[in-house]
mmCIF file of C-alpha atoms in Angstrom:
data_model
loop_
_atom_site.group_PDB
_atom_site.id
_atom_site.type_symbol
_atom_site.label_atom_id
_atom_site.label_comp_id
_atom_site.label_asym_id
_atom_site.label_seq_id
_atom_site.Cartn_x
_atom_site.Cartn_y
_atom_site.Cartn_z
ATOM 1 C CA MET A 1 6.638 2.516 -22.972
ATOM 2 C CA SER A 2 8.327 5.736 -24.114
ATOM 3 C CA ARG A 3 5.062 7.647 -24.394
ATOM 4 C CA ARG A 4 4.260 6.590 -20.865
ATOM 5 C CA LEU A 5 7.621 7.812 -19.577
ATOM 6 C CA GLU A 6 7.199 11.071 -21.436
ATOM 7 C CA VAL A 7 3.759 11.701 -19.927
ATOM 8 C CA GLY A 8 5.111 10.686 -16.515
ATOM 9 C CA ARG A 9 7.918 13.216 -16.811
ATOM 10 C CA ALA A 10 5.535 15.974 -17.939
ATOM 11 C CA LEU A 11 3.268 15.263 -14.958
ATOM 12 C CA LEU A 12 6.147 15.335 -12.503
ATOM 13 C CA SER A 13 7.512 18.537 -13.950
ATOM 14 C CA ARG A 14 4.086 20.226 -13.766
ATOM 15 C CA ASN A 15 3.802 18.997 -10.176
ATOM 16 C CA ASP A 16 7.256 20.376 -9.352
ATOM 17 C CA ASP A 17 6.169 23.814 -10.555
ATOM 18 C CA ALA A 18 3.052 23.734 -8.384
ATOM 19 C CA ALA A 19 5.105 22.493 -5.409
ATOM 20 C CA ALA A 20 7.577 25.353 -5.794
ATOM 21 C CA GLY A 21 4.652 27.774 -5.603
ATOM 22 C CA LEU A 22 3.353 26.042 -2.475
ATOM 23 C CA ARG A 23 6.776 26.179 -0.826
ATOM 24 C CA GLN A 24 6.936 29.960 -1.334
ATOM 25 C CA ARG A 25 3.462 30.322 0.097
ATOM 26 C CA PHE A 26 4.302 28.166 3.156
ATOM 27 C CA GLN A 27 7.452 30.264 3.680
ATOM 28 C CA ARG A 28 5.424 33.466 3.532
ATOM 29 C CA ASP A 29 2.825 32.110 5.995
ATOM 30 C CA GLY A 30 5.471 30.700 8.368
ATOM 31 C CA LEU A 31 4.139 27.145 7.989
ATOM 32 C CA TRP A 32 6.403 24.102 8.455
ATOM 33 C CA VAL A 33 4.930 21.330 6.321
ATOM 34 C CA ILE A 34 5.325 17.596 6.882
ATOM 35 C CA ASN A 35 4.423 14.996 4.207
ATOM 36 C CA LEU A 36 3.566 11.697 5.913
ATOM 37 C CA MET A 37 3.509 8.536 3.812
ATOM 38 C CA SER A 38 2.925 4.840 4.615
ATOM 39 C CA SER A 39 1.109 1.658 3.606
ATOM 40 C CA PRO A 40 -2.606 1.500 4.373
ATOM 41 C CA GLY A 41 -3.161 0.791 8.065
ATOM 42 C CA SER A 42 0.324 1.612 9.397
ATOM 43 C CA GLY A 43 -1.158 3.996 11.926
ATOM 44 C CA LYS A 44 -0.640 7.435 10.358
ATOM 45 C CA THR A 45 -3.941 8.801 11.630
ATOM 46 C CA ALA A 46 -3.564 7.458 15.182
ATOM 47 C CA TRP A 47 -0.074 8.979 15.424
ATOM 48 C CA LEU A 48 -1.266 12.305 14.008
ATOM 49 C CA GLN A 49 -4.118 12.370 16.515
ATOM 50 C CA ARG A 50 -1.583 12.258 19.367
ATOM 51 C CA THR A 51 0.715 14.724 17.617
ATOM 52 C CA LEU A 52 -2.060 17.284 17.080
ATOM 53 C CA ALA A 53 -3.025 16.975 20.750
ATOM 54 C CA GLU A 54 0.598 17.591 21.779
ATOM 55 C CA LEU A 55 0.925 20.631 19.522
ATOM 56 C CA GLN A 56 -2.450 21.995 20.586
ATOM 57 C CA GLY A 57 -3.409 25.103 18.641
ATOM 58 C CA ARG A 58 -0.149 25.124 16.673
ATOM 59 C CA ALA A 59 -0.875 22.406 14.120
ATOM 60 C CA ALA A 60 -3.320 21.646 11.320
ATOM 61 C CA ALA A 61 -3.754 18.633 9.027
ATOM 62 C CA LEU A 62 -4.720 17.764 5.481
ATOM 63 C CA VAL A 63 -5.710 14.125 5.011
ATOM 64 C CA GLY A 64 -5.763 12.253 1.713
ATOM 65 C CA ASP A 65 -7.938 9.216 1.050
ATOM 66 C CA LEU A 66 -9.543 7.609 -1.978
ATOM 67 C CA GLU A 67 -12.931 7.821 -0.308
ATOM 68 C CA THR A 68 -14.610 8.835 3.001
ATOM 69 C CA ASP A 69 -13.796 11.561 5.495
ATOM 70 C CA LEU A 70 -13.296 9.068 8.356
ATOM 71 C CA ASP A 71 -9.729 10.207 9.007
ATOM 72 C CA ALA A 72 -10.550 13.916 8.991
ATOM 73 C CA ARG A 73 -13.329 13.245 11.493
ATOM 74 C CA ARG A 74 -10.972 11.266 13.745
ATOM 75 C CA LEU A 75 -8.378 14.033 13.621
ATOM 76 C CA ALA A 76 -10.927 16.802 14.195
ATOM 77 C CA HIS A 77 -11.514 15.382 17.689
ATOM 78 C CA SER A 78 -8.182 16.933 18.627
ATOM 79 C CA GLY A 79 -9.724 20.351 18.002
ATOM 80 C CA ALA A 80 -7.130 21.108 15.307
ATOM 81 C CA PRO A 81 -8.159 22.525 11.919
ATOM 82 C CA VAL A 82 -8.450 19.556 9.535
ATOM 83 C CA ARG A 83 -9.454 19.163 5.898
ATOM 84 C CA GLN A 84 -9.995 15.956 3.940
ATOM 85 C CA ILE A 85 -8.812 15.449 0.366
ATOM 86 C CA ARG A 86 -10.795 12.793 -1.502
ATOM 87 C CA THR A 87 -8.651 11.629 -4.396
ATOM 88 C CA ALA A 88 -11.475 9.721 -6.114
ATOM 89 C CA GLY A 89 -9.322 6.701 -6.864
ATOM 90 C CA MET A 90 -5.951 8.434 -7.330
ATOM 91 C CA CYS A 91 -3.101 6.595 -5.599
ATOM 92 C CA HIS A 92 -1.163 9.599 -4.263
ATOM 93 C CA LEU A 93 -1.492 13.308 -3.483
ATOM 94 C CA GLU A 94 -0.276 15.991 -5.885
ATOM 95 C CA ALA A 95 0.623 19.622 -5.256
ATOM 96 C CA ALA A 96 -2.456 20.895 -7.116
ATOM 97 C CA MET A 97 -4.743 19.059 -4.662
ATOM 98 C CA ILE A 98 -3.037 20.782 -1.742
ATOM 99 C CA GLU A 99 -3.362 24.175 -3.439
ATOM 100 C CA GLU A 100 -7.064 23.653 -3.914
ATOM 101 C CA GLN A 101 -7.643 22.725 -0.257
ATOM 102 C CA LEU A 102 -5.710 25.742 1.028
ATOM 103 C CA GLU A 103 -8.139 28.071 -0.758
ATOM 104 C CA GLY A 104 -9.727 30.335 1.832
ATOM 105 C CA TRP A 105 -8.293 28.371 4.780
ATOM 106 C CA GLU A 106 -7.105 30.804 7.435
ATOM 107 C CA LEU A 107 -4.710 29.234 9.930
ATOM 108 C CA PRO A 108 -3.802 31.894 12.487
ATOM 109 C CA GLY A 109 -1.276 30.718 15.083
ATOM 110 C CA VAL A 110 -0.572 27.487 13.205
ATOM 111 C CA ASP A 111 3.121 26.583 12.762
ATOM 112 C CA TYR A 112 2.842 22.990 11.523
ATOM 113 C CA LEU A 113 0.799 21.588 8.664
ATOM 114 C CA PHE A 114 0.730 17.786 8.464
ATOM 115 C CA VAL A 115 -0.203 16.241 5.144
ATOM 116 C CA GLU A 116 -1.296 12.621 5.488
ATOM 117 C CA ASN A 117 -0.775 11.026 2.092
ATOM 118 C CA VAL A 118 -2.874 8.209 0.584
ATOM 119 C CA GLY A 119 -1.910 4.827 2.060
ATOM 120 C CA ASN A 120 0.575 3.603 -0.549
ATOM 121 C CA LEU A 121 4.229 2.652 -0.225
ATOM 122 C CA VAL A 122 5.032 3.256 -3.896
ATOM 123 C CA CYS A 123 3.234 6.043 -5.734
ATOM 124 C CA PRO A 124 3.584 9.163 -3.536
ATOM 125 C CA VAL A 125 7.380 9.064 -4.018
ATOM 126 C CA GLY A 126 8.482 11.805 -6.414
ATOM 127 C CA PHE A 127 5.379 13.954 -5.957
ATOM 128 C CA ASP A 128 6.676 16.999 -4.091
ATOM 129 C CA LEU A 129 3.918 18.743 -2.118
ATOM 130 C CA GLY A 130 6.034 21.754 -1.148
ATOM 131 C CA GLU A 131 6.833 20.040 2.163
ATOM 132 C CA HIS A 132 9.873 20.715 4.357
ATOM 133 C CA LEU A 133 10.034 17.257 5.858
ATOM 134 C CA ARG A 134 9.291 13.846 4.353
ATOM 135 C CA VAL A 135 8.310 11.195 6.835
ATOM 136 C CA LEU A 136 7.857 7.518 6.079
ATOM 137 C CA MET A 137 6.025 5.333 8.590
ATOM 138 C CA PHE A 138 6.014 1.554 8.560
ATOM 139 C CA SER A 139 4.574 -0.702 11.235
ATOM 140 C CA THR A 140 5.897 -3.794 12.974
ATOM 141 C CA PRO A 141 3.051 -6.051 11.658
ATOM 142 C CA GLU A 142 4.165 -5.286 8.075
ATOM 143 C CA GLY A 143 7.449 -7.091 8.700
ATOM 144 C CA GLU A 144 11.113 -6.153 8.867
ATOM 145 C CA ASP A 145 11.758 -6.725 5.140
ATOM 146 C CA LYS A 146 9.692 -3.774 3.867
ATOM 147 C CA PRO A 147 12.663 -1.356 3.431
ATOM 148 C CA LEU A 148 14.362 -3.909 1.156
ATOM 149 C CA LYS A 149 11.228 -4.466 -0.904
ATOM 150 C CA TYR A 150 10.144 -0.816 -1.240
ATOM 151 C CA PRO A 151 13.481 1.039 -1.280
ATOM 152 C CA PRO A 152 12.406 4.191 -3.192
ATOM 153 C CA ALA A 153 10.030 5.213 -0.399
ATOM 154 C CA PHE A 154 12.665 4.661 2.274
ATOM 155 C CA ARG A 155 15.292 6.619 0.315
ATOM 156 C CA TRP A 156 12.833 9.476 -0.206
ATOM 157 C CA ALA A 157 12.299 9.935 3.543
ATOM 158 C CA ASP A 158 14.059 12.437 5.840
ATOM 159 C CA ILE A 159 12.828 10.533 8.876
ATOM 160 C CA VAL A 160 11.479 6.996 9.273
ATOM 161 C CA LEU A 161 8.941 6.078 11.967
ATOM 162 C CA LEU A 162 8.714 2.411 12.963
ATOM 163 C CA SER A 163 5.176 2.325 14.365
ATOM 164 C CA LYS A 164 3.153 -0.100 16.531
ATOM 165 C CA ILE A 165 6.373 -0.871 18.371
ATOM 166 C CA ASP A 166 4.257 -2.180 21.290
ATOM 167 C CA LEU A 167 3.064 -4.991 18.989
ATOM 168 C CA ALA A 168 6.538 -6.117 17.847
ATOM 169 C CA ASP A 169 6.609 -9.250 20.016
ATOM 170 C CA ALA A 170 2.996 -10.237 19.348
ATOM 171 C CA VAL A 171 3.471 -10.014 15.573
ATOM 172 C CA GLY A 172 6.972 -11.504 15.568
ATOM 173 C CA CYS A 173 8.788 -8.485 14.150
ATOM 174 C CA ASP A 174 12.541 -8.323 14.739
ATOM 175 C CA VAL A 175 12.942 -4.596 15.443
ATOM 176 C CA GLU A 176 16.751 -4.557 15.244
ATOM 177 C CA SER A 177 16.654 -6.142 11.836
ATOM 178 C CA ALA A 178 13.894 -3.747 10.681
ATOM 179 C CA VAL A 179 16.096 -0.786 11.644
ATOM 180 C CA ALA A 180 19.160 -2.374 10.014
ATOM 181 C CA ASN A 181 17.161 -2.824 6.788
ATOM 182 C CA VAL A 182 16.221 0.868 6.809
ATOM 183 C CA GLN A 183 19.901 1.765 7.239
ATOM 184 C CA ALA A 184 20.867 -0.612 4.437
ATOM 185 C CA VAL A 185 18.749 1.246 1.875
ATOM 186 C CA HIS A 186 19.132 4.765 3.354
ATOM 187 C CA PRO A 187 22.291 4.995 5.471
ATOM 188 C CA GLY A 188 22.102 7.570 8.256
ATOM 189 C CA VAL A 189 18.381 8.327 8.115
ATOM 190 C CA PRO A 190 16.946 8.744 11.634
ATOM 191 C CA VAL A 191 14.559 5.965 12.707
ATOM 192 C CA ILE A 192 12.142 6.696 15.566
ATOM 193 C CA ARG A 193 10.313 3.805 17.239
ATOM 194 C CA THR A 194 6.746 4.850 17.975
ATOM 195 C CA SER A 195 3.549 3.640 19.563
ATOM 196 C CA ALA A 196 0.336 5.628 19.300
ATOM 197 C CA ARG A 197 -0.989 3.511 22.171
ATOM 198 C CA SER A 198 1.739 4.166 24.736
ATOM 199 C CA GLY A 199 3.105 7.412 23.321
ATOM 200 C CA GLU A 200 6.592 5.899 22.960
ATOM 201 C CA GLY A 201 8.701 8.001 20.614
ATOM 202 C CA MET A 202 6.579 11.159 20.922
ATOM 203 C CA GLN A 203 9.354 13.177 22.575
ATOM 204 C CA SER A 204 11.922 12.298 19.885
ATOM 205 C CA TRP A 205 9.337 13.009 17.190
ATOM 206 C CA LEU A 206 8.515 16.475 18.576
ATOM 207 C CA GLU A 207 12.235 17.237 18.795
ATOM 208 C CA ALA A 208 12.752 16.099 15.206
ATOM 209 C CA LEU A 209 9.919 18.388 14.097
ATOM 210 C CA SER A 210 11.366 21.497 15.702
ATOM 211 C CA MET B 1 -5.750 15.864 -17.106
ATOM 212 C CA SER B 2 -7.375 14.684 -20.338
ATOM 213 C CA ARG B 3 -4.063 13.599 -21.871
ATOM 214 C CA ARG B 4 -3.407 11.608 -18.736
ATOM 215 C CA LEU B 5 -6.765 9.889 -18.934
ATOM 216 C CA GLU B 6 -6.247 9.169 -22.616
ATOM 217 C CA VAL B 7 -2.846 7.574 -21.984
ATOM 218 C CA GLY B 8 -4.315 5.662 -19.033
ATOM 219 C CA ARG B 9 -7.070 4.278 -21.246
ATOM 220 C CA ALA B 10 -4.593 3.318 -23.983
ATOM 221 C CA LEU B 11 -2.446 1.480 -21.422
ATOM 222 C CA LEU B 12 -5.426 -0.382 -19.992
ATOM 223 C CA SER B 13 -6.669 -1.347 -23.419
ATOM 224 C CA ARG B 14 -3.225 -2.643 -24.458
ATOM 225 C CA ASN B 15 -3.101 -4.569 -21.179
ATOM 226 C CA ASP B 16 -6.575 -6.030 -21.819
ATOM 227 C CA ASP B 17 -5.365 -7.374 -25.172
ATOM 228 C CA ALA B 18 -2.331 -9.019 -23.583
ATOM 229 C CA ALA B 19 -4.519 -10.431 -20.788
ATOM 230 C CA ALA B 20 -6.923 -11.954 -23.318
ATOM 231 C CA GLY B 21 -3.952 -13.733 -24.906
ATOM 232 C CA LEU B 22 -2.828 -14.990 -21.519
ATOM 233 C CA ARG B 23 -6.293 -16.269 -20.695
ATOM 234 C CA GLN B 24 -6.354 -18.343 -23.902
ATOM 235 C CA ARG B 25 -2.930 -19.717 -23.109
ATOM 236 C CA PHE B 26 -3.929 -20.631 -19.519
ATOM 237 C CA GLN B 27 -7.047 -22.328 -20.892
ATOM 238 C CA ARG B 28 -4.949 -24.346 -23.336
ATOM 239 C CA ASP B 29 -2.487 -25.356 -20.600
ATOM 240 C CA GLY B 30 -5.236 -26.218 -18.116
ATOM 241 C CA LEU B 31 -3.970 -23.642 -15.597
ATOM 242 C CA TRP B 32 -6.291 -21.995 -13.087
ATOM 243 C CA VAL B 33 -4.808 -18.584 -12.301
ATOM 244 C CA ILE B 34 -5.267 -16.573 -9.112
ATOM 245 C CA ASN B 35 -4.329 -12.862 -8.841
ATOM 246 C CA LEU B 36 -3.592 -12.020 -5.191
ATOM 247 C CA MET B 37 -3.506 -8.380 -4.131
ATOM 248 C CA SER B 38 -3.027 -6.594 -0.785
ATOM 249 C CA SER B 39 -1.220 -3.791 1.044
ATOM 250 C CA PRO B 40 2.470 -4.340 1.802
ATOM 251 C CA GLY B 41 2.852 -6.671 4.765
ATOM 252 C CA SER B 42 -0.655 -8.160 4.859
ATOM 253 C CA GLY B 43 0.779 -11.652 4.739
ATOM 254 C CA LYS B 44 0.364 -12.693 1.088
ATOM 255 C CA THR B 45 3.643 -14.603 1.002
ATOM 256 C CA ALA B 46 3.125 -16.420 4.312
ATOM 257 C CA TRP B 47 -0.337 -17.544 3.189
ATOM 258 C CA LEU B 48 0.958 -18.641 -0.211
ATOM 259 C CA GLN B 49 3.721 -20.636 1.482
ATOM 260 C CA ARG B 50 1.095 -22.682 3.311
ATOM 261 C CA THR B 51 -1.104 -22.922 0.221
ATOM 262 C CA LEU B 52 1.739 -24.225 -1.964
ATOM 263 C CA ALA B 53 2.563 -26.817 0.683
ATOM 264 C CA GLU B 54 -1.079 -27.951 0.753
ATOM 265 C CA LEU B 55 -1.257 -28.222 -3.040
ATOM 266 C CA GLN B 56 2.092 -29.955 -3.259
ATOM 267 C CA GLY B 57 3.171 -30.523 -6.839
ATOM 268 C CA ARG B 58 -0.017 -29.000 -8.263
ATOM 269 C CA ALA B 59 0.755 -25.302 -7.827
ATOM 270 C CA ALA B 60 3.284 -22.725 -8.989
ATOM 271 C CA ALA B 61 3.749 -19.038 -8.168
ATOM 272 C CA LEU B 62 4.819 -15.789 -9.782
ATOM 273 C CA VAL B 63 5.764 -13.091 -7.283
ATOM 274 C CA GLY B 64 5.895 -9.355 -7.990
ATOM 275 C CA ASP B 65 8.044 -6.917 -6.019
ATOM 276 C CA LEU B 66 9.724 -3.599 -6.714
ATOM 277 C CA GLU B 67 13.063 -5.059 -5.663
ATOM 278 C CA THR B 68 14.640 -8.248 -4.213
ATOM 279 C CA ASP B 69 13.770 -11.890 -4.709
ATOM 280 C CA LEU B 70 13.136 -12.448 -0.979
ATOM 281 C CA ASP B 71 9.559 -13.611 -1.547
ATOM 282 C CA ALA B 72 10.458 -16.024 -4.344
ATOM 283 C CA ARG B 73 13.123 -17.539 -2.115
ATOM 284 C CA ARG B 74 10.649 -17.922 0.762
ATOM 285 C CA LEU B 75 8.106 -19.583 -1.527
ATOM 286 C CA ALA B 76 10.692 -21.852 -3.163
ATOM 287 C CA HIS B 77 11.124 -23.592 0.219
ATOM 288 C CA SER B 78 7.782 -25.261 -0.473
ATOM 289 C CA GLY B 79 9.412 -27.041 -3.420
ATOM 290 C CA ALA B 80 6.941 -25.447 -5.840
ATOM 291 C CA PRO B 81 8.105 -23.829 -9.095
ATOM 292 C CA VAL B 82 8.437 -20.094 -8.371
ATOM 293 C CA ARG B 83 9.562 -17.090 -10.385
ATOM 294 C CA GLN B 84 10.116 -13.537 -9.207
ATOM 295 C CA ILE B 85 9.062 -10.473 -11.196
ATOM 296 C CA ARG B 86 11.050 -7.358 -10.312
ATOM 297 C CA THR B 87 8.978 -4.362 -11.381
ATOM 298 C CA ALA B 88 11.840 -1.869 -10.938
ATOM 299 C CA GLY B 89 9.687 0.703 -9.195
ATOM 300 C CA MET B 90 6.369 -0.013 -10.934
ATOM 301 C CA CYS B 91 3.405 -0.081 -8.538
ATOM 302 C CA HIS B 92 1.482 -3.017 -10.024
ATOM 303 C CA LEU B 93 1.839 -6.021 -12.328
ATOM 304 C CA GLU B 94 0.772 -5.923 -15.968
ATOM 305 C CA ALA B 95 -0.092 -8.763 -18.344
ATOM 306 C CA ALA B 96 3.071 -8.223 -20.405
ATOM 307 C CA MET B 97 5.244 -8.922 -17.339
ATOM 308 C CA ILE B 98 3.448 -12.240 -16.825
ATOM 309 C CA GLU B 99 3.891 -13.156 -20.487
ATOM 310 C CA GLU B 100 7.609 -12.510 -20.256
ATOM 311 C CA GLN B 101 8.032 -14.711 -17.173
ATOM 312 C CA LEU B 102 6.101 -17.601 -18.695
ATOM 313 C CA GLU B 103 8.639 -17.791 -21.526
ATOM 314 C CA GLY B 104 10.164 -21.254 -21.505
ATOM 315 C CA TRP B 105 8.605 -22.195 -18.164
ATOM 316 C CA GLU B 106 7.366 -25.783 -18.322
ATOM 317 C CA LEU B 107 4.852 -26.627 -15.591
ATOM 318 C CA PRO B 108 3.891 -30.295 -16.002
ATOM 319 C CA GLY B 109 1.251 -31.440 -13.501
ATOM 320 C CA VAL B 110 0.574 -27.903 -12.300
ATOM 321 C CA ASP B 111 -3.117 -26.919 -12.035
ATOM 322 C CA TYR B 112 -2.876 -23.642 -10.095
ATOM 323 C CA LEU B 113 -0.744 -20.605 -10.822
ATOM 324 C CA PHE B 114 -0.734 -17.983 -8.062
ATOM 325 C CA VAL B 115 0.292 -14.464 -9.004
ATOM 326 C CA GLU B 116 1.295 -12.392 -5.983
ATOM 327 C CA ASN B 117 0.870 -8.767 -6.996
ATOM 328 C CA VAL B 118 2.982 -5.837 -5.762
ATOM 329 C CA GLY B 119 1.906 -4.731 -2.258
ATOM 330 C CA ASN B 120 -0.495 -1.924 -3.114
ATOM 331 C CA LEU B 121 -4.177 -1.484 -2.322
ATOM 332 C CA VAL B 122 -4.840 0.924 -5.197
ATOM 333 C CA CYS B 123 -2.932 0.471 -8.442
ATOM 334 C CA PRO B 124 -3.307 -3.217 -9.397
ATOM 335 C CA VAL B 125 -7.084 -2.716 -9.789
ATOM 336 C CA GLY B 126 -8.045 -2.656 -13.457
ATOM 337 C CA PHE B 127 -4.925 -4.464 -14.693
ATOM 338 C CA ASP B 128 -6.244 -7.832 -15.829
ATOM 339 C CA LEU B 129 -3.531 -10.508 -15.773
ATOM 340 C CA GLY B 130 -5.612 -13.158 -17.512
ATOM 341 C CA GLU B 131 -6.570 -14.565 -14.092
ATOM 342 C CA HIS B 132 -9.671 -16.614 -13.300
ATOM 343 C CA LEU B 133 -9.957 -15.500 -9.693
ATOM 344 C CA ARG B 134 -9.196 -12.136 -8.045
ATOM 345 C CA VAL B 135 -8.364 -12.325 -4.388
ATOM 346 C CA LEU B 136 -7.944 -9.370 -2.060
ATOM 347 C CA MET B 137 -6.252 -9.884 1.296
ATOM 348 C CA PHE B 138 -6.299 -7.400 4.144
ATOM 349 C CA SER B 139 -5.007 -8.003 7.649
ATOM 350 C CA THR B 140 -6.449 -7.270 11.090
ATOM 351 C CA PRO B 141 -3.603 -4.860 12.049
ATOM 352 C CA GLU B 142 -4.559 -2.623 9.109
ATOM 353 C CA GLY B 143 -7.890 -1.861 10.759
ATOM 354 C CA GLU B 144 -11.532 -2.557 10.021
ATOM 355 C CA ASP B 145 -12.063 0.667 8.026
ATOM 356 C CA LYS B 146 -9.924 -0.320 5.025
ATOM 357 C CA PRO B 147 -12.814 -1.495 2.797
ATOM 358 C CA LEU B 148 -14.480 1.914 3.184
ATOM 359 C CA LYS B 149 -11.265 3.785 2.386
ATOM 360 C CA TYR B 150 -10.114 1.645 -0.565
ATOM 361 C CA PRO B 151 -13.409 0.527 -2.118
ATOM 362 C CA PRO B 152 -12.211 -0.081 -5.719
ATOM 363 C CA ALA B 153 -9.911 -2.909 -4.593
ATOM 364 C CA PHE B 154 -12.665 -4.539 -2.536
ATOM 365 C CA ARG B 155 -15.185 -4.266 -5.396
ATOM 366 C CA TRP B 156 -12.650 -5.784 -7.817
ATOM 367 C CA ALA B 157 -12.259 -8.940 -5.711
ATOM 368 C CA ASP B 158 -14.050 -12.274 -6.192
ATOM 369 C CA ILE B 159 -12.954 -13.373 -2.714
ATOM 370 C CA VAL B 160 -11.684 -11.387 0.278
ATOM 371 C CA LEU B 161 -9.270 -12.886 2.814
ATOM 372 C CA LEU B 162 -9.131 -11.249 6.251
ATOM 373 C CA SER B 163 -5.658 -12.326 7.361
ATOM 374 C CA LYS B 164 -3.765 -12.440 10.678
ATOM 375 C CA ILE B 165 -7.067 -13.286 12.352
ATOM 376 C CA ASP B 166 -5.079 -14.678 15.309
ATOM 377 C CA LEU B 167 -3.856 -11.121 16.019
ATOM 378 C CA ALA B 168 -7.293 -9.466 15.985
ATOM 379 C CA ASP B 169 -7.512 -9.080 19.778
ATOM 380 C CA ALA B 170 -3.892 -7.970 20.236
ATOM 381 C CA VAL B 171 -4.223 -5.259 17.587
ATOM 382 C CA GLY B 172 -7.746 -4.211 18.595
ATOM 383 C CA CYS B 173 -9.455 -5.082 15.313
ATOM 384 C CA ASP B 174 -13.226 -5.563 15.426
ATOM 385 C CA VAL B 175 -13.582 -8.523 13.043
ATOM 386 C CA GLU B 176 -17.390 -8.332 12.747
ATOM 387 C CA SER B 177 -17.181 -4.719 11.728
ATOM 388 C CA ALA B 178 -14.332 -5.434 9.254
ATOM 389 C CA VAL B 179 -16.531 -8.064 7.562
ATOM 390 C CA ALA B 180 -19.538 -5.729 7.597
ATOM 391 C CA ASN B 181 -17.450 -3.026 5.912
ATOM 392 C CA VAL B 182 -16.448 -5.462 3.153
ATOM 393 C CA GLN B 183 -20.121 -6.310 2.618
ATOM 394 C CA ALA B 184 -21.031 -2.618 2.569
ATOM 395 C CA VAL B 185 -18.775 -1.926 -0.425
ATOM 396 C CA HIS B 186 -19.168 -5.336 -2.137
ATOM 397 C CA PRO B 187 -22.397 -7.041 -1.074
ATOM 398 C CA GLY B 188 -22.248 -10.819 -1.217
ATOM 399 C CA VAL B 189 -18.504 -11.262 -1.747
ATOM 400 C CA PRO B 190 -17.207 -14.249 0.277
ATOM 401 C CA VAL B 191 -14.912 -13.277 3.163
ATOM 402 C CA ILE B 192 -12.587 -15.961 4.552
ATOM 403 C CA ARG B 193 -10.870 -15.397 7.909
ATOM 404 C CA THR B 194 -7.321 -16.687 7.731
ATOM 405 C CA SER B 195 -4.203 -17.160 9.794
ATOM 406 C CA ALA B 196 -0.943 -18.300 8.230
ATOM 407 C CA ARG B 197 0.241 -19.123 11.760
ATOM 408 C CA SER B 198 -2.567 -21.442 12.824
ATOM 409 C CA GLY B 199 -3.824 -22.454 9.390
ATOM 410 C CA GLU B 200 -7.317 -21.159 10.169
ATOM 411 C CA GLY B 201 -9.306 -20.689 6.974
ATOM 412 C CA MET B 202 -7.147 -23.041 4.850
ATOM 413 C CA GLN B 203 -9.945 -25.553 4.289
ATOM 414 C CA SER B 204 -12.432 -22.906 3.102
ATOM 415 C CA TRP B 205 -9.724 -21.356 0.921
ATOM 416 C CA LEU B 206 -8.895 -24.664 -0.776
ATOM 417 C CA GLU B 207 -12.601 -25.283 -1.353
ATOM 418 C CA ALA B 208 -13.016 -21.806 -2.841
ATOM 419 C CA LEU B 209 -10.119 -22.519 -5.204
ATOM 420 C CA SER B 210 -11.569 -25.723 -6.575
#
């Protein structure tokens, strides 16, 4: 086990170095970077689609997936600059992958760069991507106990989005208890209730971003 | 990267050895072992609750989570023998964790041992737990594109369960296309449509188990 921990630490430290470089670069370019993490199917892409439309011309996105460019194609409909990162089986994004994608990407007029992480509620935690804001999304169909069962991800987040709020009744999710569970593992973290269908929560989200 | 791959291979090979030992032990004890994997919140525990009730007295369960014993407590209501594995942040189960939990656990009359993996659609793949059957569950709210975006998990599975089928209309999931996407990445794998609410799919599931 100790060799594993040692390699893990070396990886994280190398990633931290790369992330520090990215942060300087984002500073220089005036980019505000948001790292968005969730389980598979929580609705990251649908929410980003609406967000990019709201921030028309001022936002770009990098999208991580094991395979396919389905998400990048969905997001490109907004007209925003979008690039897909295929991780080829890797369970999270790392700073070096972001670096590589930024190569030769000119983003004039863009203030916000959204990074949609691989759908995974465990592994992206601890991998700094040079972001300014860490956002964790979880959806009402996943159930109100998720913060208790995956606390590192919820502690890592600067903001929590409780998505698919329009489905809460249909899926039997107790929203008050979901929010209380977030507060139990990360006291004081803002929780925004969102729906990519109705647009609920968009105003609070845009305010939190700026 | 090469050191990482090397350590990864060493870990997998050590795990394979432990899993081979487990498989012999399960054989000796006449236990049929099922490894159940899904995203967080797909409904593994709810489905297992019903399954344990159906197989009353003949089934036991081991449940993996980063933290809490909420799932073990839910499953224990069925009266079945249940043990919780807390992975303390680890993103998947490994054979050694199973070994440890089996220590001193007498299971007279039990034919089926269900192992509920950590909620993660990426990392459990490749970690053999000595199981006889690999089951992947994904739920209608997660969306029909998941097989295309997480193909290793779908290829790894002997059976796929499409859960929360009762919610398909409410969440806008195209079930035919979800099934077609499973078949596209793993031709011929059986797909059972399930609902832990209505019990749909239970009969086919029990037949598949035996």
